[in-house]
Amino acid sequence: MRFSWKLFMWTISIAAATLAVGGYYIVNSFFRSALSAETKQALEENGILRFALETAALNVPSKYESLGDQTVARIGATLDTGGQSRYLRISGENSAALYESGGFCADGRILERVADGGLAHRITSANGRFYIQTAVKISVLDRGLYLETLRDITGVFEERGAGFAVYRKVCAVVLLCEGGIIFLLSRWLTRPVRLLSRAARNMAGGNYAYRAKKVGNDELGALTEDFNEMASCLEYDVERLEEAARSQEEFVGAFAHELKTPLTAIIGYADMLRSRRMDEETRMLSADYIYREGRRLEKLAFRLLDIIVLGRAEKPSASFRAGAVFEYLRDTFSKLDADLELIYDEREVVGDAALIKTLLSNLIDNAVKASEPPAKIEAAGEDRGGVYVFTVADHGRGIPPESLGRITEAFYTVDKSRSRSRHGAGLGLTLCQTIARLHGSELDIRSAPGAGTSVSFSLEVKY
């Protein structure tokens, strides 16, 4: 059963129970008031008849020492003027009726509850009608008598029945109206839930861009906002996973291609060496090609291993002198067919000197490959208020804008043919980015086609 129907059924049930209890209390309250009034009137009538009976008995001629049964009967007939609404019965001490109104239909069990001078009453029914029976014991002229009255109160019970009937009709109308209102209200209250359910089904079907419509600023509105925020995070995570899956597929494809090209050459030249005779010069050229392609594979394997290992390493906490790194670069690239200009501030920075040397060496190597000889390369280090910024810039071909976002991906190269000819596999910048992130930094790559490229990263200065 849907939540809106549950809400409707529970609400209408509670409303019906409340109306039923309230109606029962109201009708019975009026009934008890009417019954109390009838009882009071019946008791008053009994008191009046008692006084009248005693007065009539005292007016009996004195020649009678006691009241006879016939005298009592005559007095009873005189007092019996209640018509069809009140009946009278006078009984002797042995409870035998001396006078009884026509239609008096109650038994005499009430007499057992009557003490001398006491007054008793009860509700009784007979032949489908209801009565209030009262009884009192009196002593007159040394004779004990029982005076009973029977008052018809059927109208009070009929009014109660009529009141219940009317109230049932009123309840039916009220519940019908309330049912319509409650149904519309339950649909309105559960609308955010239905919208969330629809959004969940859309997302389950793969439509991660779908968002639930917010209605209201209550708790359900806040839940809708939380759901949409969760959906945005999920969409972002799914896009990242899809992008990671695509990158992994491209990585595997590129890696397989990088292996296939040198392996094909190695296998081909090795087959030539073992299957045919050739002159010494051709044999040396074949062996040299096999050696160079083998070294290329070795370099590829070591770079991949560095990327994997560094990706799991912890941030370095040691420090080194920045000038020592630039001196290393000057010595390493002194025979480079390029003009390497070094400009730096002497500072103590936090990081791993060997890894920073590797990072800067790769950036300079890429700058040389991206420039036509004689290339001018600039390597700089500058203290910028607690942060030491390393920068390597060239004035070469530059990088197209559409490639800037992917330039640090493994095996991604802007110019495939030029990279192959220079034994590049597209892992240099990937390794540089890994080293920078290990130090809590990122490569900031700025480039324009034909104007050159500038790559920078920062390290914390140690004071």
Short mmCIF file of C-alpha atoms in Angstrom, two decimals:
data_model
loop_
_atom_site.label_atom_id
_atom_site.label_comp_id
_atom_site.label_asym_id
_atom_site.label_seq_id
_atom_site.Cartn_x
_atom_site.Cartn_y
_atom_site.Cartn_z
CA MET A 1 0.00 0.00 0.00
CA ARG A 2 1.30 3.43 -0.92
CA PHE A 3 2.26 5.86 1.80
CA SER A 4 -0.42 8.36 0.71
CA TRP A 5 -3.09 5.66 1.10
CA LYS A 6 -1.68 4.66 4.49
CA LEU A 7 -1.76 8.29 5.58
CA PHE A 8 -5.33 8.61 4.30
CA MET A 9 -6.55 5.41 5.97
CA TRP A 10 -4.91 6.16 9.31
CA THR A 11 -6.15 9.76 9.37
CA ILE A 12 -9.72 8.88 8.38
CA SER A 13 -9.74 6.02 10.90
CA ILE A 14 -8.60 8.32 13.69
CA ALA A 15 -11.18 10.92 12.63
CA ALA A 16 -13.93 8.28 12.57
CA ALA A 17 -12.93 6.94 15.99
CA THR A 18 -12.79 10.45 17.40
CA LEU A 19 -16.22 11.31 16.01
CA ALA A 20 -17.67 8.04 17.29
CA VAL A 21 -16.31 8.50 20.81
CA GLY A 22 -17.26 12.16 20.85
CA GLY A 23 -20.76 11.45 19.55
CA TYR A 24 -21.31 8.67 22.05
CA TYR A 25 -20.22 10.98 24.87
CA ILE A 26 -22.40 13.90 23.71
CA VAL A 27 -25.57 11.88 23.09
CA ASN A 28 -25.17 9.95 26.33
CA SER A 29 -24.51 13.17 28.20
CA PHE A 30 -27.88 14.53 27.07
CA PHE A 31 -29.47 11.15 27.77
CA ARG A 32 -28.10 11.07 31.33
CA SER A 33 -29.32 14.61 31.94
CA ALA A 34 -32.81 13.75 30.70
CA LEU A 35 -32.84 10.49 32.69
CA SER A 36 -31.70 12.32 35.81
CA ALA A 37 -34.54 14.83 35.39
CA GLU A 38 -37.09 12.04 34.92
CA THR A 39 -35.75 10.21 37.96
CA LYS A 40 -35.96 13.33 40.08
CA GLN A 41 -39.52 13.93 38.91
CA ALA A 42 -40.48 10.32 39.65
CA LEU A 43 -39.04 10.56 43.16
CA GLU A 44 -40.87 13.83 43.73
CA GLU A 45 -44.11 12.24 42.54
CA ASN A 46 -43.54 9.36 44.92
CA GLY A 47 -43.05 11.84 47.75
CA ILE A 48 -46.24 13.72 46.86
CA LEU A 49 -48.24 10.48 46.65
CA ARG A 50 -46.81 9.32 49.95
CA PHE A 51 -47.91 12.56 51.61
CA ALA A 52 -51.32 12.28 49.99
CA LEU A 53 -51.68 8.63 51.11
CA GLU A 54 -50.75 9.47 54.69
CA THR A 55 -53.13 12.44 54.71
CA ALA A 56 -55.97 10.39 53.28
CA ALA A 57 -55.32 7.63 55.82
CA LEU A 58 -55.40 10.08 58.71
CA ASN A 59 -58.78 11.38 57.51
CA VAL A 60 -60.33 7.98 57.82
CA PRO A 61 -63.08 8.06 60.53
CA SER A 62 -61.71 7.25 63.96
CA LYS A 63 -64.13 4.40 64.42
CA TYR A 64 -61.68 2.43 62.30
CA GLU A 65 -58.85 1.36 64.49
CA SER A 66 -56.83 0.37 61.45
CA LEU A 67 -56.92 0.71 57.72
CA GLY A 68 -58.71 -2.03 55.92
CA ASP A 69 -57.66 -3.40 52.56
CA GLN A 70 -60.75 -1.92 50.90
CA THR A 71 -60.04 1.49 52.39
CA VAL A 72 -56.49 1.36 51.10
CA ALA A 73 -57.81 0.36 47.67
CA ARG A 74 -60.24 3.30 47.63
CA ILE A 75 -57.46 5.70 48.62
CA GLY A 76 -55.26 4.24 45.87
CA ALA A 77 -57.99 4.72 43.27
CA THR A 78 -58.37 8.32 44.40
CA LEU A 79 -54.62 8.96 44.08
CA ASP A 80 -54.28 7.22 40.70
CA THR A 81 -54.70 10.17 38.34
CA GLY A 82 -51.42 9.82 36.38
CA GLY A 83 -53.03 8.63 33.17
CA GLN A 84 -50.82 6.69 30.76
CA SER A 85 -47.50 8.10 31.96
CA ARG A 86 -47.57 7.16 35.61
CA TYR A 87 -48.84 4.02 37.34
CA LEU A 88 -49.45 3.33 41.00
CA ARG A 89 -49.38 0.25 43.22
CA ILE A 90 -50.02 -0.03 46.98
CA SER A 91 -49.03 -3.26 48.69
CA GLY A 92 -49.46 -4.61 52.19
CA GLU A 93 -46.76 -5.77 54.54
CA ASN A 94 -46.75 -9.18 52.88
CA SER A 95 -46.08 -7.45 49.51
CA ALA A 96 -49.51 -8.44 48.25
CA ALA A 97 -50.99 -5.75 46.04
CA LEU A 98 -53.96 -3.94 47.60
CA TYR A 99 -54.32 -1.57 44.66
CA GLU A 100 -52.64 -1.57 41.25
CA SER A 101 -53.12 0.74 38.28
CA GLY A 102 -54.07 -0.82 35.02
CA GLY A 103 -50.93 -1.40 33.01
CA PHE A 104 -48.60 -1.61 36.05
CA CYS A 105 -46.17 -4.20 34.69
CA ALA A 106 -43.18 -4.17 37.06
CA ASP A 107 -42.40 -6.94 39.51
CA GLY A 108 -42.03 -6.39 43.23
CA ARG A 109 -38.35 -7.17 43.66
CA ILE A 110 -37.62 -3.52 44.37
CA LEU A 111 -39.46 -3.95 47.72
CA GLU A 112 -36.57 -6.05 48.99
CA ARG A 113 -34.38 -2.94 48.80
CA VAL A 114 -36.77 -0.70 50.69
CA ALA A 115 -36.14 -0.08 54.40
CA ASP A 116 -38.45 1.72 56.83
CA GLY A 117 -38.82 5.28 55.60
CA GLY A 118 -36.36 4.61 52.81
CA LEU A 119 -36.88 5.39 49.13
CA ALA A 120 -35.63 3.15 46.33
CA HIS A 121 -35.76 3.43 42.55
CA ARG A 122 -34.62 1.55 39.50
CA ILE A 123 -34.85 1.52 35.68
CA THR A 124 -36.87 -1.37 34.32
CA SER A 125 -38.36 -2.40 30.99
CA ALA A 126 -41.34 -4.41 29.87
CA ASN A 127 -43.03 -4.98 26.54
CA GLY A 128 -40.45 -2.88 24.76
CA ARG A 129 -40.94 0.17 26.96
CA PHE A 130 -38.81 1.68 29.71
CA TYR A 131 -39.90 2.84 33.16
CA ILE A 132 -38.60 4.36 36.38
CA GLN A 133 -39.92 2.36 39.30
CA THR A 134 -39.90 3.96 42.77
CA ALA A 135 -40.89 2.40 46.10
CA VAL A 136 -41.23 3.57 49.69
CA LYS A 137 -42.41 1.90 52.90
CA ILE A 138 -44.76 3.90 55.09
CA SER A 139 -46.52 3.28 58.40
CA VAL A 140 -49.98 4.73 58.88
CA LEU A 141 -52.50 3.91 61.61
CA ASP A 142 -50.18 1.15 62.83
CA ARG A 143 -50.18 -0.51 59.45
CA GLY A 144 -47.22 -0.89 57.17
CA LEU A 145 -47.74 -0.23 53.45
CA TYR A 146 -45.59 -0.14 50.31
CA LEU A 147 -46.16 2.64 47.81
CA GLU A 148 -44.77 2.06 44.30
CA THR A 149 -44.87 4.29 41.24
CA LEU A 150 -44.02 3.42 37.66
CA ARG A 151 -43.19 6.30 35.33
CA ASP A 152 -42.92 5.73 31.58
CA ILE A 153 -39.62 7.13 30.26
CA THR A 154 -39.59 5.37 26.89
CA GLY A 155 -39.41 8.79 25.21
CA VAL A 156 -36.03 9.45 26.80
CA PHE A 157 -34.59 6.24 25.33
CA GLU A 158 -36.21 6.95 21.98
CA GLU A 159 -34.64 10.38 21.96
CA ARG A 160 -31.27 8.80 22.65
CA GLY A 161 -31.79 6.38 19.76
CA ALA A 162 -32.87 9.22 17.50
CA GLY A 163 -29.84 11.23 18.62
CA PHE A 164 -27.52 8.35 17.70
CA ALA A 165 -29.25 7.97 14.33
CA VAL A 166 -28.88 11.66 13.53
CA TYR A 167 -25.30 11.68 14.73
CA ARG A 168 -24.47 8.67 12.54
CA LYS A 169 -25.79 10.54 9.51
CA VAL A 170 -23.87 13.65 10.49
CA CYS A 171 -20.72 11.56 11.00
CA ALA A 172 -21.17 9.94 7.59
CA VAL A 173 -21.44 13.33 5.90
CA VAL A 174 -18.56 14.77 7.91
CA LEU A 175 -16.34 11.74 7.22
CA LEU A 176 -17.19 11.92 3.52
CA CYS A 177 -16.17 15.58 3.39
CA GLU A 178 -13.15 14.98 5.60
CA GLY A 179 -12.20 11.97 3.48
CA GLY A 180 -12.02 14.14 0.36
CA ILE A 181 -10.02 16.81 2.16
CA ILE A 182 -7.72 14.26 3.81
CA PHE A 183 -7.17 12.47 0.49
CA LEU A 184 -6.15 15.71 -1.24
CA LEU A 185 -4.02 16.66 1.77
CA SER A 186 -2.28 13.27 1.85
CA ARG A 187 -1.55 13.53 -1.87
CA TRP A 188 -0.15 17.01 -1.34
CA LEU A 189 1.93 16.01 1.67
CA THR A 190 3.38 12.96 -0.08
CA ARG A 191 4.12 14.77 -3.33
CA PRO A 192 7.78 15.39 -2.37
CA VAL A 193 8.12 11.66 -1.63
CA ARG A 194 6.70 10.79 -5.06
CA LEU A 195 9.05 13.27 -6.71
CA LEU A 196 12.00 11.77 -4.82
CA SER A 197 10.88 8.29 -5.85
CA ARG A 198 10.66 9.38 -9.49
CA ALA A 199 14.14 10.91 -9.26
CA ALA A 200 15.52 7.72 -7.71
CA ARG A 201 14.01 5.62 -10.53
CA ASN A 202 15.50 7.94 -13.16
CA MET A 203 18.91 7.72 -11.52
CA ALA A 204 18.59 3.94 -11.26
CA GLY A 205 17.90 3.94 -15.00
CA GLY A 206 21.15 5.81 -15.66
CA ASN A 207 19.84 9.38 -15.89
CA TYR A 208 22.22 10.86 -13.32
CA ALA A 209 21.45 14.43 -14.41
CA TYR A 210 17.82 14.16 -13.24
CA ARG A 211 16.96 16.19 -10.14
CA ALA A 212 13.93 16.07 -7.86
CA LYS A 213 11.74 19.18 -7.83
CA LYS A 214 11.72 20.93 -4.47
CA VAL A 215 8.29 21.79 -3.06
CA GLY A 216 8.13 23.67 0.22
CA ASN A 217 10.72 24.62 2.80
CA ASP A 218 9.87 22.03 5.43
CA GLU A 219 11.73 18.84 6.36
CA LEU A 220 10.73 17.19 3.06
CA GLY A 221 12.05 20.20 1.19
CA ALA A 222 15.34 19.88 3.06
CA LEU A 223 15.35 16.16 2.25
CA THR A 224 14.87 17.00 -1.45
CA GLU A 225 17.83 19.39 -1.30
CA ASP A 226 19.97 16.72 0.39
CA PHE A 227 18.88 14.17 -2.22
CA ASN A 228 19.77 16.51 -5.09
CA GLU A 229 23.12 17.26 -3.48
CA MET A 230 23.73 13.53 -3.13
CA ALA A 231 22.71 13.07 -6.78
CA SER A 232 25.18 15.77 -7.86
CA CYS A 233 27.97 14.07 -5.93
CA LEU A 234 26.98 10.72 -7.39
CA GLU A 235 26.88 12.18 -10.91
CA TYR A 236 30.32 13.68 -10.36
CA ASP A 237 31.68 10.38 -9.03
CA VAL A 238 30.16 8.47 -11.94
CA GLU A 239 31.70 10.92 -14.41
CA ARG A 240 35.04 10.52 -12.67
CA LEU A 241 34.74 6.74 -12.80
CA GLU A 242 33.78 6.86 -16.46
CA GLU A 243 36.66 9.22 -17.16
CA ALA A 244 38.99 6.96 -15.17
CA ALA A 245 37.73 3.95 -17.13
CA ARG A 246 38.32 5.77 -20.43
CA SER A 247 41.74 6.89 -19.26
CA GLN A 248 42.56 3.35 -18.21
CA GLU A 249 41.48 2.00 -21.59
CA GLU A 250 43.56 4.66 -23.35
CA PHE A 251 46.45 3.91 -20.98
CA VAL A 252 46.31 0.20 -21.76
CA GLY A 253 46.03 0.86 -25.49
CA ALA A 254 48.88 3.37 -25.48
CA PHE A 255 51.02 1.13 -23.30
CA ALA A 256 50.43 -1.82 -25.62
CA HIS A 257 51.35 0.38 -28.60
CA GLU A 258 54.48 1.65 -26.86
CA LEU A 259 55.53 -1.94 -26.25
CA LYS A 260 54.54 -3.16 -29.68
CA THR A 261 56.64 -0.70 -31.69
CA PRO A 262 60.08 -1.42 -30.15
CA LEU A 263 59.33 -5.11 -29.68
CA THR A 264 58.44 -5.47 -33.35
CA ALA A 265 61.72 -3.84 -34.32
CA ILE A 266 63.71 -5.90 -31.82
CA ILE A 267 62.13 -9.17 -32.97
CA GLY A 268 62.59 -8.24 -36.65
CA TYR A 269 66.29 -7.32 -36.36
CA ALA A 270 66.97 -10.27 -34.07
CA ASP A 271 65.41 -12.60 -36.64
CA MET A 272 67.62 -11.08 -39.33
CA LEU A 273 70.71 -11.66 -37.19
CA ARG A 274 69.90 -15.33 -36.56
CA SER A 275 68.52 -16.29 -39.96
CA ARG A 276 70.83 -14.78 -42.56
CA ARG A 277 74.43 -13.87 -43.18
CA MET A 278 75.18 -10.14 -43.41
CA ASP A 279 78.19 -7.95 -43.54
CA GLU A 280 79.74 -6.52 -40.37
CA GLU A 281 78.34 -3.01 -40.81
CA THR A 282 74.74 -4.24 -41.27
CA ARG A 283 75.10 -6.57 -38.31
CA MET A 284 76.35 -3.73 -36.09
CA LEU A 285 73.51 -1.45 -37.20
CA SER A 286 70.97 -4.17 -36.41
CA ALA A 287 72.52 -4.83 -33.00
CA ASP A 288 72.64 -1.10 -32.26
CA TYR A 289 68.96 -0.72 -33.13
CA ILE A 290 68.10 -3.66 -30.89
CA TYR A 291 70.15 -2.07 -28.06
CA ARG A 292 68.54 1.35 -28.43
CA GLU A 293 64.98 -0.05 -28.53
CA GLY A 294 65.79 -2.24 -25.51
CA ARG A 295 67.00 0.81 -23.58
CA ARG A 296 63.82 2.58 -24.59
CA LEU A 297 61.76 -0.25 -23.11
CA GLU A 298 63.91 -0.17 -19.98
CA LYS A 299 63.38 3.58 -19.60
CA LEU A 300 59.62 3.10 -20.10
CA ALA A 301 59.50 0.38 -17.44
CA PHE A 302 61.47 2.46 -14.91
CA ARG A 303 59.29 5.52 -15.43
CA LEU A 304 56.11 3.49 -14.97
CA LEU A 305 57.58 2.00 -11.81
CA ASP A 306 58.48 5.49 -10.51
CA ILE A 307 54.94 6.74 -11.15
CA ILE A 308 53.40 3.76 -9.34
CA VAL A 309 55.78 3.94 -6.37
CA LEU A 310 55.58 7.72 -5.98
CA GLY A 311 51.79 7.60 -6.15
CA ARG A 312 51.79 5.58 -2.92
CA ALA A 313 54.56 7.45 -1.10
CA GLU A 314 54.17 9.93 1.76
CA LYS A 315 54.86 13.63 1.55
CA PRO A 316 58.63 14.36 2.10
CA SER A 317 59.50 16.25 5.27
CA ALA A 318 63.23 16.80 4.60
CA SER A 319 64.68 20.05 3.23
CA PHE A 320 67.36 21.00 0.75
CA ARG A 321 69.09 24.06 -0.67
CA ALA A 322 67.43 25.31 -3.86
CA GLY A 323 70.74 26.51 -5.24
CA ALA A 324 72.10 22.96 -5.13
CA VAL A 325 69.35 21.81 -7.49
CA PHE A 326 70.07 24.59 -10.00
CA GLU A 327 73.81 23.80 -9.84
CA TYR A 328 72.94 20.18 -10.64
CA LEU A 329 70.89 21.32 -13.64
CA ARG A 330 73.79 23.50 -14.87
CA ASP A 331 76.20 20.57 -14.69
CA THR A 332 73.78 18.06 -16.20
CA PHE A 333 72.71 20.17 -19.18
CA SER A 334 76.02 21.94 -19.80
CA LYS A 335 76.54 20.05 -23.07
CA LEU A 336 72.97 20.53 -24.17
CA ASP A 337 72.40 21.93 -27.63
CA ALA A 338 70.40 24.77 -26.10
CA ASP A 339 70.86 28.02 -24.18
CA LEU A 340 69.88 27.19 -20.57
CA GLU A 341 69.44 30.29 -18.42
CA LEU A 342 69.23 29.80 -14.65
CA ILE A 343 67.78 32.52 -12.38
CA TYR A 344 67.08 31.69 -8.75
CA ASP A 345 66.92 32.84 -5.13
CA GLU A 346 68.98 30.90 -2.61
CA ARG A 347 66.50 29.42 -0.11
CA GLU A 348 66.04 26.31 2.02
CA VAL A 349 62.90 24.51 0.82
CA VAL A 350 60.98 21.49 2.09
CA GLY A 351 61.04 18.45 -0.18
CA ASP A 352 63.05 15.57 -1.63
CA ALA A 353 66.02 16.99 -3.56
CA ALA A 354 66.44 13.89 -5.78
CA LEU A 355 62.79 13.93 -6.85
CA ILE A 356 62.82 17.69 -7.53
CA LYS A 357 65.94 17.17 -9.69
CA THR A 358 64.07 14.49 -11.63
CA LEU A 359 61.05 16.75 -12.03
CA LEU A 360 63.05 19.73 -13.30
CA SER A 361 65.20 17.54 -15.57
CA ASN A 362 62.08 16.14 -17.23
CA LEU A 363 60.64 19.64 -17.69
CA ILE A 364 63.89 20.88 -19.27
CA ASP A 365 64.04 17.77 -21.48
CA ASN A 366 60.49 18.39 -22.67
CA ALA A 367 61.28 22.07 -23.28
CA VAL A 368 64.24 21.10 -25.49
CA LYS A 369 62.09 18.63 -27.47
CA ALA A 370 59.42 21.30 -27.98
CA SER A 371 61.96 23.85 -29.35
CA GLU A 372 63.92 24.13 -32.53
CA PRO A 373 67.69 24.43 -32.05
CA PRO A 374 69.30 26.53 -30.84
CA ALA A 375 66.68 26.48 -28.11
CA LYS A 376 66.52 29.03 -25.29
CA ILE A 377 65.35 27.48 -22.02
CA GLU A 378 64.76 29.37 -18.80
CA ALA A 379 64.78 27.70 -15.36
CA ALA A 380 63.95 29.97 -12.43
CA GLY A 381 63.33 29.81 -8.71
CA GLU A 382 61.70 32.64 -6.76
CA ASP A 383 60.66 33.13 -3.13
CA ARG A 384 57.10 34.48 -3.03
CA GLY A 385 56.41 35.08 0.63
CA GLY A 386 56.89 31.65 2.17
CA VAL A 387 56.37 29.73 -1.08
CA TYR A 388 59.25 28.91 -3.42
CA VAL A 389 58.14 28.73 -7.06
CA PHE A 390 60.13 26.72 -9.64
CA THR A 391 59.50 27.59 -13.31
CA VAL A 392 60.77 26.10 -16.58
CA ALA A 393 59.91 28.03 -19.76
CA ASP A 394 60.67 27.66 -23.44
CA HIS A 395 59.90 29.58 -26.62
CA GLY A 396 58.99 26.59 -28.75
CA ARG A 397 55.90 25.28 -30.53
CA GLY A 398 53.57 25.54 -27.54
CA ILE A 399 50.58 23.36 -26.71
CA PRO A 400 47.11 23.69 -28.29
CA PRO A 401 44.36 24.69 -25.79
CA GLU A 402 42.45 21.44 -26.36
CA SER A 403 45.49 19.43 -25.22
CA LEU A 404 46.31 21.37 -22.05
CA GLY A 405 43.78 19.42 -19.95
CA ARG A 406 45.29 16.05 -20.91
CA ILE A 407 48.97 16.84 -21.23
CA THR A 408 49.80 15.16 -17.88
CA GLU A 409 47.99 11.90 -18.72
CA ALA A 410 50.16 8.83 -19.15
CA PHE A 411 51.21 8.17 -22.78
CA TYR A 412 49.46 11.31 -24.02
CA THR A 413 51.56 13.30 -26.50
CA VAL A 414 50.58 16.32 -28.54
CA ASP A 415 52.68 15.36 -31.57
CA LYS A 416 52.74 11.56 -31.87
CA SER A 417 55.26 11.37 -34.73
CA ARG A 418 57.74 13.81 -33.17
CA SER A 419 57.55 11.99 -29.83
CA ARG A 420 58.24 8.66 -31.46
CA SER A 421 61.19 10.05 -33.40
CA ARG A 422 62.70 11.40 -30.17
CA HIS A 423 61.99 8.21 -28.24
CA GLY A 424 59.24 9.85 -26.18
CA ALA A 425 56.45 7.80 -24.62
CA GLY A 426 54.38 10.55 -23.01
CA LEU A 427 55.33 9.67 -19.42
CA GLY A 428 57.57 12.65 -18.57
CA LEU A 429 54.87 15.09 -17.52
CA THR A 430 52.91 12.30 -15.81
CA LEU A 431 55.95 11.61 -13.63
CA CYS A 432 56.40 15.36 -13.02
CA GLN A 433 52.77 15.74 -11.93
CA THR A 434 53.10 12.73 -9.59
CA ILE A 435 56.22 14.25 -7.94
CA ALA A 436 54.53 17.66 -7.61
CA ARG A 437 51.42 16.16 -5.98
CA LEU A 438 53.60 14.15 -3.61
CA HIS A 439 54.96 17.51 -2.41
CA GLY A 440 51.47 18.97 -2.05
CA SER A 441 51.64 21.01 -5.26
CA GLU A 442 50.32 20.94 -8.83
CA LEU A 443 51.89 21.67 -12.19
CA ASP A 444 50.74 25.05 -13.48
CA ILE A 445 51.04 24.75 -17.28
CA ARG A 446 50.58 27.87 -19.39
CA SER A 447 51.08 27.72 -23.13
CA ALA A 448 50.09 29.23 -26.45
CA PRO A 449 50.76 27.73 -29.90
CA GLY A 450 53.87 29.28 -31.43
CA ALA A 451 54.70 31.28 -28.28
CA GLY A 452 56.14 28.58 -26.01
CA THR A 453 55.25 26.91 -22.74
CA SER A 454 55.78 27.73 -19.07
CA VAL A 455 55.48 25.05 -16.34
CA SER A 456 55.74 25.93 -12.66
CA PHE A 457 55.16 24.38 -9.23
CA SER A 458 55.77 25.49 -5.67
CA LEU A 459 57.38 24.17 -2.48
CA GLU A 460 57.24 25.39 1.10
CA VAL A 461 60.13 27.58 2.25
CA LYS A 462 61.85 26.46 5.46
CA TYR A 463 62.81 29.30 7.80
#
